Amino acid sequence: AVKFDAMNTDRIRKFGWRWALALAILAATTVPPAFAQTAGIVTTDVLIERLGNVAALDLNIQFGVNNASVTPRAKDQMRELGNALVSKELSAGAFEIIGHTDASGLAATNKALSQKRAEAVRQYLIRNFGVEPARLQATGRGEERLADKRRPTHAINRLMEIRRLEAKSASP
């Protein structure tokens, strides 16, 4: 909430009502400090909604450079993903976890690294959320699909794509 104390009242007199309006808008759109660590994390509810309605979704699950070690920030996003996958809405679905890398290094190395990262996410979900292994498939695509082609070595390209797999229909 914006506090209009003596200092702000003086600023309103000096800068006018537009300053007060800008201050109020800024205060209304600023992420509260208690939730700042979760900014950028796609929440369980949003994951349930999106994975229920679209075929694929990109998630910012960060790893260390040139390794498949899961960062603490990545665990925050994987916790939300795990909760979504065991929810009643998504618990019957099968999903492919597709790893992507940036374009630094050799293409073959990046493809292998992206496979290791996708498998690391898959194993985390199996171990920590009890997701049935048969429901999750890990695939590495390396640098085949860069999120930002203008900055091929940028961290934004190191992401995970979660793709809902279509249910196989029974043969007659």
PDB file of C-alpha atoms in Angstrom:
ATOM      1  CA  ALA A   1       0.000   0.000   0.000  1.00  0.00           C
ATOM      2  CA  VAL A   2       1.125   3.513  -0.729  1.00  0.00           C
ATOM      3  CA  LYS A   3       1.563   5.656   2.372  1.00  0.00           C
ATOM      4  CA  PHE A   4       0.899   9.333   1.897  1.00  0.00           C
ATOM      5  CA  ASP A   5       3.023  10.725   4.683  1.00  0.00           C
ATOM      6  CA  ALA A   6       4.410  14.267   4.902  1.00  0.00           C
ATOM      7  CA  MET A   7       7.236  13.475   2.463  1.00  0.00           C
ATOM      8  CA  ASN A   8       4.858  12.067  -0.160  1.00  0.00           C
ATOM      9  CA  THR A   9       2.446  14.960   0.343  1.00  0.00           C
ATOM     10  CA  ASP A  10       5.305  17.374  -0.389  1.00  0.00           C
ATOM     11  CA  ARG A  11       6.155  15.395  -3.527  1.00  0.00           C
ATOM     12  CA  ILE A  12       2.537  15.512  -4.691  1.00  0.00           C
ATOM     13  CA  ARG A  13       2.565  19.295  -4.298  1.00  0.00           C
ATOM     14  CA  LYS A  14       5.884  19.497  -6.143  1.00  0.00           C
ATOM     15  CA  PHE A  15       5.317  16.895  -8.914  1.00  0.00           C
ATOM     16  CA  GLY A  16       1.522  16.819  -9.116  1.00  0.00           C
ATOM     17  CA  TRP A  17      -1.136  14.149  -9.278  1.00  0.00           C
ATOM     18  CA  ARG A  18       0.647  12.236 -12.051  1.00  0.00           C
ATOM     19  CA  TRP A  19       3.460  11.439  -9.659  1.00  0.00           C
ATOM     20  CA  ALA A  20       0.970  10.101  -7.095  1.00  0.00           C
ATOM     21  CA  LEU A  21      -0.749   7.998  -9.760  1.00  0.00           C
ATOM     22  CA  ALA A  22       2.581   6.570 -10.945  1.00  0.00           C
ATOM     23  CA  LEU A  23       3.509   5.748  -7.348  1.00  0.00           C
ATOM     24  CA  ALA A  24       0.179   3.980  -6.776  1.00  0.00           C
ATOM     25  CA  ILE A  25       0.531   1.963 -10.003  1.00  0.00           C
ATOM     26  CA  LEU A  26       4.088   1.000  -9.115  1.00  0.00           C
ATOM     27  CA  ALA A  27       3.037  -0.123  -5.655  1.00  0.00           C
ATOM     28  CA  ALA A  28       0.175  -2.191  -7.071  1.00  0.00           C
ATOM     29  CA  THR A  29       2.366  -3.989  -9.619  1.00  0.00           C
ATOM     30  CA  THR A  30       5.479  -4.605  -7.525  1.00  0.00           C
ATOM     31  CA  VAL A  31       6.095  -8.175  -6.351  1.00  0.00           C
ATOM     32  CA  PRO A  32       5.979  -8.254  -2.546  1.00  0.00           C
ATOM     33  CA  PRO A  33       9.387  -9.144  -1.009  1.00  0.00           C
ATOM     34  CA  ALA A  34       7.989 -12.302   0.629  1.00  0.00           C
ATOM     35  CA  PHE A  35       7.152 -13.693  -2.806  1.00  0.00           C
ATOM     36  CA  ALA A  36      10.147 -12.355  -4.740  1.00  0.00           C
ATOM     37  CA  GLN A  37      11.912 -15.738  -4.654  1.00  0.00           C
ATOM     38  CA  THR A  38       8.992 -17.337  -6.508  1.00  0.00           C
ATOM     39  CA  ALA A  39       8.854 -14.763  -9.313  1.00  0.00           C
ATOM     40  CA  GLY A  40       9.184 -16.558 -12.633  1.00  0.00           C
ATOM     41  CA  ILE A  41       8.072 -19.914 -11.237  1.00  0.00           C
ATOM     42  CA  VAL A  42       5.040 -21.385 -12.995  1.00  0.00           C
ATOM     43  CA  THR A  43       2.707 -22.444 -10.192  1.00  0.00           C
ATOM     44  CA  THR A  44       0.947 -25.789  -9.816  1.00  0.00           C
ATOM     45  CA  ASP A  45      -2.471 -24.318 -10.658  1.00  0.00           C
ATOM     46  CA  VAL A  46      -1.164 -22.697 -13.830  1.00  0.00           C
ATOM     47  CA  LEU A  47       0.627 -25.900 -14.845  1.00  0.00           C
ATOM     48  CA  ILE A  48      -2.557 -27.932 -14.356  1.00  0.00           C
ATOM     49  CA  GLU A  49      -4.549 -25.482 -16.450  1.00  0.00           C
ATOM     50  CA  ARG A  50      -1.989 -25.170 -19.250  1.00  0.00           C
ATOM     51  CA  LEU A  51      -1.003 -28.831 -19.492  1.00  0.00           C
ATOM     52  CA  GLY A  52      -4.680 -29.726 -19.517  1.00  0.00           C
ATOM     53  CA  ASN A  53      -5.367 -27.364 -22.425  1.00  0.00           C
ATOM     54  CA  VAL A  54      -2.202 -27.205 -24.539  1.00  0.00           C
ATOM     55  CA  ALA A  55       0.089 -29.889 -25.883  1.00  0.00           C
ATOM     56  CA  ALA A  56       3.397 -28.409 -24.675  1.00  0.00           C
ATOM     57  CA  LEU A  57       4.808 -25.877 -22.235  1.00  0.00           C
ATOM     58  CA  ASP A  58       8.339 -24.504 -21.771  1.00  0.00           C
ATOM     59  CA  LEU A  59       9.645 -24.296 -18.210  1.00  0.00           C
ATOM     60  CA  ASN A  60      12.698 -22.486 -16.924  1.00  0.00           C
ATOM     61  CA  ILE A  61      14.388 -25.331 -15.060  1.00  0.00           C
ATOM     62  CA  GLN A  62      17.976 -24.176 -14.631  1.00  0.00           C
ATOM     63  CA  PHE A  63      21.056 -26.353 -14.485  1.00  0.00           C
ATOM     64  CA  GLY A  64      24.718 -25.553 -13.980  1.00  0.00           C
ATOM     65  CA  VAL A  65      26.754 -24.814 -17.081  1.00  0.00           C
ATOM     66  CA  ASN A  66      27.876 -28.005 -18.844  1.00  0.00           C
ATOM     67  CA  ASN A  67      26.306 -30.341 -16.277  1.00  0.00           C
ATOM     68  CA  ALA A  68      23.041 -31.945 -15.284  1.00  0.00           C
ATOM     69  CA  SER A  69      23.160 -30.854 -11.626  1.00  0.00           C
ATOM     70  CA  VAL A  70      19.832 -29.481 -10.522  1.00  0.00           C
ATOM     71  CA  THR A  71      20.021 -25.997  -9.005  1.00  0.00           C
ATOM     72  CA  PRO A  72      17.940 -24.998  -5.943  1.00  0.00           C
ATOM     73  CA  ARG A  73      15.929 -22.666  -8.217  1.00  0.00           C
ATOM     74  CA  ALA A  74      15.221 -25.612 -10.515  1.00  0.00           C
ATOM     75  CA  LYS A  75      13.889 -27.587  -7.557  1.00  0.00           C
ATOM     76  CA  ASP A  76      11.342 -24.829  -6.891  1.00  0.00           C
ATOM     77  CA  GLN A  77       9.948 -25.218 -10.404  1.00  0.00           C
ATOM     78  CA  MET A  78      10.147 -29.029 -10.318  1.00  0.00           C
ATOM     79  CA  ARG A  79       8.194 -29.058  -7.043  1.00  0.00           C
ATOM     80  CA  GLU A  80       5.380 -27.167  -8.777  1.00  0.00           C
ATOM     81  CA  LEU A  81       5.580 -29.537 -11.760  1.00  0.00           C
ATOM     82  CA  GLY A  82       5.534 -32.597  -9.507  1.00  0.00           C
ATOM     83  CA  ASN A  83       2.481 -31.346  -7.638  1.00  0.00           C
ATOM     84  CA  ALA A  84       0.740 -30.722 -10.963  1.00  0.00           C
ATOM     85  CA  LEU A  85       1.549 -34.175 -12.357  1.00  0.00           C
ATOM     86  CA  VAL A  86       0.121 -35.951  -9.293  1.00  0.00           C
ATOM     87  CA  SER A  87      -2.994 -33.770  -9.215  1.00  0.00           C
ATOM     88  CA  LYS A  88      -6.327 -35.432  -9.988  1.00  0.00           C
ATOM     89  CA  GLU A  89      -6.538 -33.426 -13.225  1.00  0.00           C
ATOM     90  CA  LEU A  90      -3.241 -34.699 -14.661  1.00  0.00           C
ATOM     91  CA  SER A  91      -2.599 -37.955 -12.780  1.00  0.00           C
ATOM     92  CA  ALA A  92      -3.773 -40.155 -15.661  1.00  0.00           C
ATOM     93  CA  GLY A  93      -1.712 -38.394 -18.329  1.00  0.00           C
ATOM     94  CA  ALA A  94       1.650 -39.280 -19.831  1.00  0.00           C
ATOM     95  CA  PHE A  95       4.251 -36.603 -20.492  1.00  0.00           C
ATOM     96  CA  GLU A  96       7.495 -36.151 -22.360  1.00  0.00           C
ATOM     97  CA  ILE A  97      10.220 -34.082 -20.708  1.00  0.00           C
ATOM     98  CA  ILE A  98      12.333 -32.532 -23.451  1.00  0.00           C
ATOM     99  CA  GLY A  99      15.682 -30.979 -22.607  1.00  0.00           C
ATOM    100  CA  HIS A 100      17.100 -28.068 -24.604  1.00  0.00           C
ATOM    101  CA  THR A 101      20.536 -26.461 -24.378  1.00  0.00           C
ATOM    102  CA  ASP A 102      22.162 -23.318 -25.648  1.00  0.00           C
ATOM    103  CA  ALA A 103      24.481 -23.455 -28.658  1.00  0.00           C
ATOM    104  CA  SER A 104      27.801 -23.257 -26.832  1.00  0.00           C
ATOM    105  CA  GLY A 105      29.901 -26.367 -27.413  1.00  0.00           C
ATOM    106  CA  LEU A 106      29.518 -29.205 -29.884  1.00  0.00           C
ATOM    107  CA  ALA A 107      26.038 -30.157 -31.073  1.00  0.00           C
ATOM    108  CA  ALA A 108      26.534 -33.841 -30.153  1.00  0.00           C
ATOM    109  CA  THR A 109      27.717 -32.878 -26.652  1.00  0.00           C
ATOM    110  CA  ASN A 110      24.729 -30.582 -26.196  1.00  0.00           C
ATOM    111  CA  LYS A 111      22.308 -33.284 -27.298  1.00  0.00           C
ATOM    112  CA  ALA A 112      23.776 -35.745 -24.770  1.00  0.00           C
ATOM    113  CA  LEU A 113      23.723 -33.062 -22.046  1.00  0.00           C
ATOM    114  CA  SER A 114      20.091 -32.196 -22.749  1.00  0.00           C
ATOM    115  CA  GLN A 115      19.203 -35.904 -22.488  1.00  0.00           C
ATOM    116  CA  LYS A 116      20.939 -36.119 -19.081  1.00  0.00           C
ATOM    117  CA  ARG A 117      19.092 -33.033 -17.883  1.00  0.00           C
ATOM    118  CA  ALA A 118      15.707 -34.337 -19.038  1.00  0.00           C
ATOM    119  CA  GLU A 119      16.451 -37.634 -17.299  1.00  0.00           C
ATOM    120  CA  ALA A 120      17.452 -35.762 -14.126  1.00  0.00           C
ATOM    121  CA  VAL A 121      14.052 -34.007 -14.090  1.00  0.00           C
ATOM    122  CA  ARG A 122      12.278 -37.323 -14.783  1.00  0.00           C
ATOM    123  CA  GLN A 123      14.098 -39.070 -11.924  1.00  0.00           C
ATOM    124  CA  TYR A 124      13.399 -36.182  -9.550  1.00  0.00           C
ATOM    125  CA  LEU A 125       9.666 -36.416 -10.282  1.00  0.00           C
ATOM    126  CA  ILE A 126       9.663 -40.200  -9.858  1.00  0.00           C
ATOM    127  CA  ARG A 127      11.672 -40.128  -6.602  1.00  0.00           C
ATOM    128  CA  ASN A 128      10.068 -37.136  -4.928  1.00  0.00           C
ATOM    129  CA  PHE A 129       6.462 -37.297  -6.127  1.00  0.00           C
ATOM    130  CA  GLY A 130       5.899 -40.967  -6.868  1.00  0.00           C
ATOM    131  CA  VAL A 131       5.060 -40.327 -10.513  1.00  0.00           C
ATOM    132  CA  GLU A 132       4.866 -43.667 -12.299  1.00  0.00           C
ATOM    133  CA  PRO A 133       7.989 -44.066 -14.482  1.00  0.00           C
ATOM    134  CA  ALA A 134       5.857 -45.236 -17.425  1.00  0.00           C
ATOM    135  CA  ARG A 135       4.094 -41.833 -17.436  1.00  0.00           C
ATOM    136  CA  LEU A 136       7.304 -39.897 -18.070  1.00  0.00           C
ATOM    137  CA  GLN A 137       9.577 -40.033 -21.082  1.00  0.00           C
ATOM    138  CA  ALA A 138      12.869 -38.096 -21.231  1.00  0.00           C
ATOM    139  CA  THR A 139      14.226 -36.755 -24.522  1.00  0.00           C
ATOM    140  CA  GLY A 140      17.224 -34.569 -25.292  1.00  0.00           C
ATOM    141  CA  ARG A 141      17.086 -32.175 -28.233  1.00  0.00           C
ATOM    142  CA  GLY A 142      20.265 -30.202 -27.579  1.00  0.00           C
ATOM    143  CA  GLU A 143      20.374 -26.937 -29.500  1.00  0.00           C
ATOM    144  CA  GLU A 144      17.806 -27.931 -32.161  1.00  0.00           C
ATOM    145  CA  ARG A 145      15.232 -25.364 -31.005  1.00  0.00           C
ATOM    146  CA  LEU A 146      16.718 -22.252 -29.470  1.00  0.00           C
ATOM    147  CA  ALA A 147      14.351 -20.053 -27.487  1.00  0.00           C
ATOM    148  CA  ASP A 148      16.374 -16.984 -28.516  1.00  0.00           C
ATOM    149  CA  LYS A 149      18.140 -17.460 -31.851  1.00  0.00           C
ATOM    150  CA  ARG A 150      19.682 -13.977 -31.654  1.00  0.00           C
ATOM    151  CA  ARG A 151      21.523 -15.008 -28.481  1.00  0.00           C
ATOM    152  CA  PRO A 152      22.354 -18.675 -29.097  1.00  0.00           C
ATOM    153  CA  THR A 153      24.626 -19.048 -26.061  1.00  0.00           C
ATOM    154  CA  HIS A 154      22.311 -17.302 -23.581  1.00  0.00           C
ATOM    155  CA  ALA A 155      20.946 -19.199 -20.560  1.00  0.00           C
ATOM    156  CA  ILE A 156      17.371 -18.607 -21.761  1.00  0.00           C
ATOM    157  CA  ASN A 157      17.948 -21.406 -24.262  1.00  0.00           C
ATOM    158  CA  ARG A 158      18.649 -23.957 -21.510  1.00  0.00           C
ATOM    159  CA  LEU A 159      15.107 -25.007 -20.701  1.00  0.00           C
ATOM    160  CA  MET A 160      12.787 -27.954 -20.326  1.00  0.00           C
ATOM    161  CA  GLU A 161       9.732 -28.491 -22.454  1.00  0.00           C
ATOM    162  CA  ILE A 162       6.890 -30.525 -20.988  1.00  0.00           C
ATOM    163  CA  ARG A 163       4.725 -32.139 -23.653  1.00  0.00           C
ATOM    164  CA  ARG A 164       1.492 -33.969 -22.963  1.00  0.00           C
ATOM    165  CA  LEU A 165       1.456 -37.270 -24.828  1.00  0.00           C
ATOM    166  CA  GLU A 166      -1.781 -38.281 -26.444  1.00  0.00           C
ATOM    167  CA  ALA A 167      -3.490 -41.323 -24.991  1.00  0.00           C
ATOM    168  CA  LYS A 168      -3.262 -44.323 -27.268  1.00  0.00           C
ATOM    169  CA  SER A 169      -6.676 -45.516 -28.313  1.00  0.00           C
ATOM    170  CA  ALA A 170      -7.487 -49.170 -27.926  1.00  0.00           C
ATOM    171  CA  SER A 171      -7.624 -51.214 -31.116  1.00  0.00           C
ATOM    172  CA  PRO A 172     -11.019 -52.698 -32.026  1.00  0.00           C
TER     173      PRO A 172
END
